[in-house]
Tab-separated table of C-alpha atoms in Angstrom:
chain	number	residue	atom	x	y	z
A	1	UNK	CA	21.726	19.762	13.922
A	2	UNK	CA	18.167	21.357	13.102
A	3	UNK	CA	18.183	23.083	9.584
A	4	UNK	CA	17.629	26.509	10.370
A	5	UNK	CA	16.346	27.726	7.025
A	6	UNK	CA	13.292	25.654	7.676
A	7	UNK	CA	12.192	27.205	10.934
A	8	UNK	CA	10.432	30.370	8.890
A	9	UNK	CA	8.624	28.143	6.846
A	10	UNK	CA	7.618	26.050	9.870
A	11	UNK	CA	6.599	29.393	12.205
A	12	UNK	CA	4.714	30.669	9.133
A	13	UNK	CA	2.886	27.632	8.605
A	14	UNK	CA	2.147	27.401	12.633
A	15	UNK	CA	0.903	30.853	12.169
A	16	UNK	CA	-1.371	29.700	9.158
A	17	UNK	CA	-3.040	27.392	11.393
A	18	UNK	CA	-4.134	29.462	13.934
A	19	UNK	CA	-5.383	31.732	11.994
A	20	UNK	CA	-7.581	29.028	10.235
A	21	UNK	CA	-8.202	27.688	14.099
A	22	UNK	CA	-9.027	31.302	14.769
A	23	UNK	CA	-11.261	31.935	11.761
A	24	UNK	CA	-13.425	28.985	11.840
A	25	UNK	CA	-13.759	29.553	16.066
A	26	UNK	CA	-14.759	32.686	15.265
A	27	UNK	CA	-17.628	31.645	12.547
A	28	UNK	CA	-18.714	29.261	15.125
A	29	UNK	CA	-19.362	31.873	18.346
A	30	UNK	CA	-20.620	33.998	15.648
A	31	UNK	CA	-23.284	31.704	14.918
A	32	UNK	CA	-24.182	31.449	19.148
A	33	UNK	CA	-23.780	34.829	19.145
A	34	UNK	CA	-26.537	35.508	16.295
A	35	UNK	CA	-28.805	32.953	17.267
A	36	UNK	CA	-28.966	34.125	20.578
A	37	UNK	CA	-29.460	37.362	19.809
A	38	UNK	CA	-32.829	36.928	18.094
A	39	UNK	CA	-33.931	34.733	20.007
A	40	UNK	CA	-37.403	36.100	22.376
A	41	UNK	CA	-36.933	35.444	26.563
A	42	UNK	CA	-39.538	32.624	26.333
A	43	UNK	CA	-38.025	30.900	23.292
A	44	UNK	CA	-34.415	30.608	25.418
A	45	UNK	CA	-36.814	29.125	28.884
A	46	UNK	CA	-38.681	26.994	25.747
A	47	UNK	CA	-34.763	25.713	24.606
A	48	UNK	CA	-33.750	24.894	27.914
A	49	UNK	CA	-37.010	23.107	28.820
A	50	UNK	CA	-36.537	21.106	25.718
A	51	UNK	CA	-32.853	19.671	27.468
A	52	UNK	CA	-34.479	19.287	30.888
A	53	UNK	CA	-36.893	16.817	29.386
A	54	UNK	CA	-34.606	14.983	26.531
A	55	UNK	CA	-33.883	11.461	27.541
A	56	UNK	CA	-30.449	11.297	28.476
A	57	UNK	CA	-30.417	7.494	27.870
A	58	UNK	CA	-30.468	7.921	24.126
A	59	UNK	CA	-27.695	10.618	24.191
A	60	UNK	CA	-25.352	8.303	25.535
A	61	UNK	CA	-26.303	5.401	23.159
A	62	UNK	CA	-25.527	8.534	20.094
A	63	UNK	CA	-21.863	8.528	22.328
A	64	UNK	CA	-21.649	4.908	21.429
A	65	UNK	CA	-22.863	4.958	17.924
A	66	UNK	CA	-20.549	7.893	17.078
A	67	UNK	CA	-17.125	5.767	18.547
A	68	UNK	CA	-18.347	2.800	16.276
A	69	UNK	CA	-18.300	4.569	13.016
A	70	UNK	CA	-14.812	5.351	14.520
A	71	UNK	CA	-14.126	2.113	15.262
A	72	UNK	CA	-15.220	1.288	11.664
A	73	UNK	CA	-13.339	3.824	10.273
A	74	UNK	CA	-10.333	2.587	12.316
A	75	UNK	CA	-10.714	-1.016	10.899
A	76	UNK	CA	-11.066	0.250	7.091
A	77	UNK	CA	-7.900	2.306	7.427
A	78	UNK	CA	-5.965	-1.464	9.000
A	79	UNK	CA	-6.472	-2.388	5.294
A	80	UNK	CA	-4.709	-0.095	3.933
A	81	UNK	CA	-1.607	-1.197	5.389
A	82	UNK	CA	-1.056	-4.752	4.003
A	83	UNK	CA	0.027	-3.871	0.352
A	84	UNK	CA	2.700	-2.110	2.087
A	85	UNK	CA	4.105	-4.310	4.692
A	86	UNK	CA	2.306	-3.530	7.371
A	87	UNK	CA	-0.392	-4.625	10.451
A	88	UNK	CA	-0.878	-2.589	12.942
A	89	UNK	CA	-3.276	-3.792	16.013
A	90	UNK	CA	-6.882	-2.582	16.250
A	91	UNK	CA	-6.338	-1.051	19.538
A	92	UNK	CA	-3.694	1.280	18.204
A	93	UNK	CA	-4.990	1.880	14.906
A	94	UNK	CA	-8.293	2.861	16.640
A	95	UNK	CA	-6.801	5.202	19.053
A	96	UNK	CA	-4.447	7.160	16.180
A	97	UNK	CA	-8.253	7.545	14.782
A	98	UNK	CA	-9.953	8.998	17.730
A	99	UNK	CA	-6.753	11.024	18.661
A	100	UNK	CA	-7.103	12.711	14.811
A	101	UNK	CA	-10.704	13.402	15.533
A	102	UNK	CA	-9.751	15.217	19.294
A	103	UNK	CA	-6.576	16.769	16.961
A	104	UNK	CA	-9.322	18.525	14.493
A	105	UNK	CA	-10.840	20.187	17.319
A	106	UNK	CA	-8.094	22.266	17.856
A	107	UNK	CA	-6.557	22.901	14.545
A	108	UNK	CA	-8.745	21.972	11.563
A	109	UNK	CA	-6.715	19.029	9.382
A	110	UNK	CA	-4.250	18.403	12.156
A	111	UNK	CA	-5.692	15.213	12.655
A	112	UNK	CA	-4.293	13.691	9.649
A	113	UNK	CA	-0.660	14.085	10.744
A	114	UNK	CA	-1.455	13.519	14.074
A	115	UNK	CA	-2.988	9.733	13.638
A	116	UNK	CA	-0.058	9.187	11.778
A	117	UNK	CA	2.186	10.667	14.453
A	118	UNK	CA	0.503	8.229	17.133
A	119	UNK	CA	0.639	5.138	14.695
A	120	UNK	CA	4.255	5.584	14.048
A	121	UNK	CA	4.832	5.726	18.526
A	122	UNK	CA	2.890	2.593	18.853
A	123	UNK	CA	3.840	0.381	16.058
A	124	UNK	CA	6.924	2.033	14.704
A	125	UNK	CA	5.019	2.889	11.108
A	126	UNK	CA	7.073	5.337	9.088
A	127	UNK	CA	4.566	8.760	9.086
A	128	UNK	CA	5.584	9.276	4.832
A	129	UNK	CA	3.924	5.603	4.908
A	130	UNK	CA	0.512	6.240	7.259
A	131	UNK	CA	0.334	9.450	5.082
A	132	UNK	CA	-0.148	7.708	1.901
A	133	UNK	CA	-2.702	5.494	3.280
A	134	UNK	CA	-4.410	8.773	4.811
A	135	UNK	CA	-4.524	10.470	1.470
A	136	UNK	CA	-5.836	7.456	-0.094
A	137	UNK	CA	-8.651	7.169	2.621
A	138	UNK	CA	-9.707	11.021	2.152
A	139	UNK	CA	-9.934	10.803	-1.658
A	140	UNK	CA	-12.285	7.850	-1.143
A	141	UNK	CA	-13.887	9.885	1.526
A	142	UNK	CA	-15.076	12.267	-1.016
A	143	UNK	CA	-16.434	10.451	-3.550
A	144	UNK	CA	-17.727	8.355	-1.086
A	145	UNK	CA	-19.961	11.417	0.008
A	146	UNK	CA	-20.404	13.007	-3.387
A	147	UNK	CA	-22.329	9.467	-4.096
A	148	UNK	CA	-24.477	10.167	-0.840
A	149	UNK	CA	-25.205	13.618	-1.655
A	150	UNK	CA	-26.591	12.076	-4.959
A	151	UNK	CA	-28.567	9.398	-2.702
A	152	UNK	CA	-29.719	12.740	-0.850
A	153	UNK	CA	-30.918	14.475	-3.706
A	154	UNK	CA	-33.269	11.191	-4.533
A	155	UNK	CA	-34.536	11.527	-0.816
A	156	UNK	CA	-35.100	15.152	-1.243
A	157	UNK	CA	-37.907	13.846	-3.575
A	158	UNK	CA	-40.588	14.169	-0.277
A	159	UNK	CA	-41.212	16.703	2.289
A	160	UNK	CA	-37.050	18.257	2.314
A	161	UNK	CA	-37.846	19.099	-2.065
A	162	UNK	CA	-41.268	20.481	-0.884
A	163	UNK	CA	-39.333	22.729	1.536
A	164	UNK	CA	-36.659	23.742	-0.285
A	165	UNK	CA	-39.270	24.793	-3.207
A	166	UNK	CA	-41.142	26.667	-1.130
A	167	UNK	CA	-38.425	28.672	0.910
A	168	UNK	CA	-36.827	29.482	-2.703
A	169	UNK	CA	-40.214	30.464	-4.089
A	170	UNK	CA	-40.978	33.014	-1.121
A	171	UNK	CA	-37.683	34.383	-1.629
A	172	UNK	CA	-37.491	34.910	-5.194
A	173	UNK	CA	-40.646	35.116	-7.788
A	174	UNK	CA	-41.567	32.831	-11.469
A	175	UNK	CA	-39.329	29.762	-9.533
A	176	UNK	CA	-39.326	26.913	-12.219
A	177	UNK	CA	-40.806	23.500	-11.517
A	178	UNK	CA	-38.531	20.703	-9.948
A	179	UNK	CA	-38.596	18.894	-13.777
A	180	UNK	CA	-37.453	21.777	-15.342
A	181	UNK	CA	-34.703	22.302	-12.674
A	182	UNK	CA	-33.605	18.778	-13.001
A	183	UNK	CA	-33.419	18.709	-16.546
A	184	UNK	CA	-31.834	22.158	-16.574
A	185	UNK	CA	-29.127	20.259	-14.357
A	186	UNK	CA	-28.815	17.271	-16.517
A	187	UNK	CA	-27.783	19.322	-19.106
A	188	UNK	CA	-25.128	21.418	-17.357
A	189	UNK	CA	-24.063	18.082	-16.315
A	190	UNK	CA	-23.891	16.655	-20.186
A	191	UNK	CA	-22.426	20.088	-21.298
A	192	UNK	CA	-19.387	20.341	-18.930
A	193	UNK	CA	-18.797	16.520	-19.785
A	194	UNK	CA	-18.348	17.004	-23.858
A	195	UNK	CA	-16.342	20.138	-22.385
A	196	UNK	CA	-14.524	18.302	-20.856
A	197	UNK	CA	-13.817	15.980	-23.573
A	198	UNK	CA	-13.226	18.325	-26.036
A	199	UNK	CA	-11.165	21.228	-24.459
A	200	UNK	CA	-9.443	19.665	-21.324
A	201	UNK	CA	-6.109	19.494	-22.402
A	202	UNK	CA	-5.721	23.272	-23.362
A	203	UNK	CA	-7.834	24.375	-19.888
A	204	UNK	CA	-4.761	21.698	-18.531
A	205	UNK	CA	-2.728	25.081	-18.924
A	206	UNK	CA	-4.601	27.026	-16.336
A	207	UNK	CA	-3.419	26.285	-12.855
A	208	UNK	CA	-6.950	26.317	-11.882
A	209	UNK	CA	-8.264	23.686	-14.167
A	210	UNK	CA	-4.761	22.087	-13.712
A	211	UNK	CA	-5.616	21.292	-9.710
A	212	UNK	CA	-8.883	20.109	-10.320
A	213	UNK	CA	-7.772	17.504	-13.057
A	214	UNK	CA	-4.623	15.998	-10.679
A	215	UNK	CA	-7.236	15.883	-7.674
A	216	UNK	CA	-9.733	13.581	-9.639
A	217	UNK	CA	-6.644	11.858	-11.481
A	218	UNK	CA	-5.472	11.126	-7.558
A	219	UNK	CA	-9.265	10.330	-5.860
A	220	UNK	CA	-8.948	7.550	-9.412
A	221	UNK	CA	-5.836	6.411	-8.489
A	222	UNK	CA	-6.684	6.443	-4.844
A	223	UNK	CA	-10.240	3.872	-5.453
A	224	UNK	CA	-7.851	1.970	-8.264
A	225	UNK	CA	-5.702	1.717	-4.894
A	226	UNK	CA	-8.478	-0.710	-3.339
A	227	UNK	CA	-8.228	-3.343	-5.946
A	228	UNK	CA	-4.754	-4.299	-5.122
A	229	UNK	CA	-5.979	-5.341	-1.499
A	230	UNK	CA	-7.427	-8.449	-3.104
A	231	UNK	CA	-11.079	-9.584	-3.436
A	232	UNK	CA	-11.937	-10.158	0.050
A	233	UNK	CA	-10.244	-7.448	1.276
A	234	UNK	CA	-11.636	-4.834	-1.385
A	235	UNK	CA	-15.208	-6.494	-0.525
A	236	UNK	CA	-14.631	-5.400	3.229
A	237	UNK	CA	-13.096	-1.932	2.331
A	238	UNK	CA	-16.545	-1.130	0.883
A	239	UNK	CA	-18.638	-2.587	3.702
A	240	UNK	CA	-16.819	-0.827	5.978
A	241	UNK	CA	-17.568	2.244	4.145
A	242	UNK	CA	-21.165	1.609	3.893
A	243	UNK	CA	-21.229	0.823	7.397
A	244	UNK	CA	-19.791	4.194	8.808
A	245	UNK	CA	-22.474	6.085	6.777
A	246	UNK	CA	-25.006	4.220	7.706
A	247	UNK	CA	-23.520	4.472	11.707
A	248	UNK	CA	-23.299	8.734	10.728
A	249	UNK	CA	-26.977	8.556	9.490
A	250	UNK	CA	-28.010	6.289	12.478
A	251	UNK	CA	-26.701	8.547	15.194
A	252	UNK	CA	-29.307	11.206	13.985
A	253	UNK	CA	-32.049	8.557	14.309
A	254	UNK	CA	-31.075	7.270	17.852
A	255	UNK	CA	-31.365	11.152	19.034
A	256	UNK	CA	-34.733	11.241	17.796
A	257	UNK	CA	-35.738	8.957	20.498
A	258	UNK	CA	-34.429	11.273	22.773
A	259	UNK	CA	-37.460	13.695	22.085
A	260	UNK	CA	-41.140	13.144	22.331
A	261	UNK	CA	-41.613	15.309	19.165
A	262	UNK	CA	-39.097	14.041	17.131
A	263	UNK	CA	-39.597	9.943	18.129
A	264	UNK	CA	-41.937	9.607	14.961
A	265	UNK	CA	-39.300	10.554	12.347
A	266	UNK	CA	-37.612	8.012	10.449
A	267	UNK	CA	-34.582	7.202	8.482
A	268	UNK	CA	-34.919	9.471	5.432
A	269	UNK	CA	-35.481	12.547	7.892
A	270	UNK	CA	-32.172	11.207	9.910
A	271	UNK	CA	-30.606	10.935	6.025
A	272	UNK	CA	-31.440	14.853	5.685
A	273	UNK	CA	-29.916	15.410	8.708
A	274	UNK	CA	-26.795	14.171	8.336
A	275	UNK	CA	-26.630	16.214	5.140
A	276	UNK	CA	-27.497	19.690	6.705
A	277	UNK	CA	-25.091	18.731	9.703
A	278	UNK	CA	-22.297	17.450	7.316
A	279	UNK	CA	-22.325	21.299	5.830
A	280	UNK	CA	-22.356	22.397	9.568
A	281	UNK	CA	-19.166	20.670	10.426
A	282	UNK	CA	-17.417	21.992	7.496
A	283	UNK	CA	-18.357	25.812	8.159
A	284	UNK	CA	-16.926	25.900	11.914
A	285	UNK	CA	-14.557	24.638	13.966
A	286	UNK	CA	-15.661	21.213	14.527
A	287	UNK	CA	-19.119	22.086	13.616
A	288	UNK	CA	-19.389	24.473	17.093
A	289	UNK	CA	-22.515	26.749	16.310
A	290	UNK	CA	-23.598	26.071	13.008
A	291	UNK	CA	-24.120	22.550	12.998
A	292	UNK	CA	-26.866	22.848	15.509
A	293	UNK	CA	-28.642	25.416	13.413
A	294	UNK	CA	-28.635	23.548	10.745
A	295	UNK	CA	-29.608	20.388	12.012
A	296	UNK	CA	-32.722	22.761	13.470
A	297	UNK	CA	-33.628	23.881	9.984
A	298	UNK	CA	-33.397	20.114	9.015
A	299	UNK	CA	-35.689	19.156	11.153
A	300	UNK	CA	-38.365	22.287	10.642
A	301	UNK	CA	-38.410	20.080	6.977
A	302	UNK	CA	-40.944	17.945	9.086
A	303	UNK	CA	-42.127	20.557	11.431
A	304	UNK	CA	-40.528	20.036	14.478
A	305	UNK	CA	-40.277	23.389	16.876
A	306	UNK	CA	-37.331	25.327	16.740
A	307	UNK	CA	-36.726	24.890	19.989
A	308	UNK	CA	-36.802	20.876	19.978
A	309	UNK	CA	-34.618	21.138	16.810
A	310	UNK	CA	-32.217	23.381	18.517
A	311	UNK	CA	-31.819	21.218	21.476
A	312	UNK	CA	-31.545	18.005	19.206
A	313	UNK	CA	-28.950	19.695	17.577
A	314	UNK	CA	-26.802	20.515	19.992
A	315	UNK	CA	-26.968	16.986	22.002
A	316	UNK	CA	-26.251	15.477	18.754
A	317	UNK	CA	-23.121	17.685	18.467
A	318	UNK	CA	-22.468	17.211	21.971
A	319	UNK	CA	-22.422	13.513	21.864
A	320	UNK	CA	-20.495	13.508	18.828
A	321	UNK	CA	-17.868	15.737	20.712
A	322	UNK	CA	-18.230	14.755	24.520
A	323	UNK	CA	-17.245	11.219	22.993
A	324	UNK	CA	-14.008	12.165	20.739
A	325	UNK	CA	-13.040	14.122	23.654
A	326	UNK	CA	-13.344	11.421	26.810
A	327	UNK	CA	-11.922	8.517	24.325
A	328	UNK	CA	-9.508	10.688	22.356
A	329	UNK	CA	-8.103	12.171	25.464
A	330	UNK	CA	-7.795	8.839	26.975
A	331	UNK	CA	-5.917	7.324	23.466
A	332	UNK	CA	-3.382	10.835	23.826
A	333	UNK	CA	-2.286	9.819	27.431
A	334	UNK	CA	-1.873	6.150	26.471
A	335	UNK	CA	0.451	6.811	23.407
A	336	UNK	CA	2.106	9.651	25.712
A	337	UNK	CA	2.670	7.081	28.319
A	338	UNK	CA	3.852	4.447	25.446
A	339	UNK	CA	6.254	7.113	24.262
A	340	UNK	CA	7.758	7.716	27.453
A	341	UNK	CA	8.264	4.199	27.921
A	342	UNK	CA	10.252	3.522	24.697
A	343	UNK	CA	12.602	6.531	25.935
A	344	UNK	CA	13.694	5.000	28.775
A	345	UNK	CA	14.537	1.505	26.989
């Protein structure tokens, strides 16, 4: 019999995420909405011109590259599962991926639960087990990407530092040099580090300063985690991870080729737009309005139009999306199916 004290907690927590849903929808029409709204009757015919001639070819072969990082991603999280007794197949393990990434579209960080959800249907994986592994994975995830932000910064040394300089300097007046910035950062960075050293376990009081401290203490244990899968294993776990963001970085590169205009840019401007459109995806739900903008102000960096960029953006959204959602969808009627199936035994 269902414990009825924990149906509040469960409606309020329903309620929580839809409102999140709601909120980050909302951002993202916002964004349509606004860039829409400025936009002058021959810029829109410009925009839509810009579609008519992309080469549709290269928009499918983004499709492809964007279910490969998942496939990637899908064989990275397999590891995970040895130390604790477990191998699930690379069909099901990839599906429980894609099905988290159609999952996110609806309610952001429902994914999470729901790849477990899927895993524990087709291979009979506890979800308090799949969990562990997931939280392992996302702690990686972010230092993974606070090390390629740093790589960004070093290929913001070119035509991206020149434009960020320049927008900053036209918006505020006496902006300091990039060496004096840099330093200036170096030793904010040196600063909060004796800080750190020397007053962390009173700020360990604070529950701010308390969260921070068992979030890196957890993204530690959570890379210490990796070791245990044994040399080869640990080796692969990091290829695998260089090999999605290379696959993320890629997909902006193959798009490229899907413009005239934009066929002469290279990897470092792809690199600078998987930053901006990283930042995107993390402003809206699933990205849906201001990723495209962003990856349009990426790519004025190297002077593309804004109407090239804005229809490069939104195939490379598109593509990211149209693919989660033909795949995913696919994956959600196979473990339904599966499911249904184990009933009846």
């Amino acid at each position: 019999m269902p414990d009825d004290s924990t149906t509040p907690v469960k409606k309020k927590n329903r309620l929580a995420d839809i409102v999140k849903m709601a909120v980050f929808l909302g951002i993202g029409i916002f964004f349509i909405y606004w860039f829409l709204l400025k936009l002058e009757p021959e810029q829109k015919a410009a925009i839509w011109q810009s579609f008519e001639d992309a080469n549709y070819a290269w928009v499918a072969v983004a499709m492809g590259v964007c279910l490969l990082s998942h496939f990637v991603r899908a064989l990275r999280w397999r590891l995970l599962f040895r130390p604790i007794g477990h191998t699930p197949s690379i069909n099901n393990t990839f599906g429980s991926v894609v099905v988290a990434y159609l999952a996110n579209l609806a309610f952001p960080r429902a994914g999470e639960v729901m790849r477990c959800a899927t895993l524990r249907t087709s291979e009979k994986i506890p979800i308090e087990k799949s969990l562990g592994t997931v939280v392992t994975e996302r702690l990686i995830d972010t230092l993974a990407f606070g090390i390629v932000v740093l790589i960004g910064m070093l290929v913001m040394f070119g035509q991206a530092k020149d434009w960020l300089y320049n927008t900053l300097s036209e918006k505020y007046d006496n902006i300091p040099n990039m060496t004096f910035i840099i330093s200036v950062l170096v030793a904010m960075g040196l600063l909060a580090f004796i800080g750190y050293k020397l007053l962390w376990k009173r700020l360990l009081h604070i529950a701010f300063f308390k969260k921070i401290d068992d979030m890196v203490r957890g993204m530690i244990e959570g890379v210490k985690s990796i070791f245990h899968l044994g040399k080869r294993r640990t080796l692969m776990f990091i290829v695998y991870s260089v090999i999605i963001y290379l696959l993320y970085i890629l997909g902006g590169l193959i798009i490229f080729q899907a413009f005239d205009e934009t066929q002469w840019l290279g990897m470092r401007a792809a690199f600078v737009l998987y930053l901006f459109g990283t930042v995107g995806m993390t402003f809206s739900q699933g990205g849906i309005g201001v990723y495209p903008v962003l990856v349009q102000v990426a790519l004025s960096i190297y002077g593309i139009s804004m109407e090239v960029g804005t229809a490069c953006g939104w195939l490379l959204w598109a593509s990211q999306q149209a693919a989660v959602i033909v795949v995913g969808a696919a994956y959600l009627i196979y473990f339904s199916t599966k499911k249904s199936s184990q009933r009846k035994r």
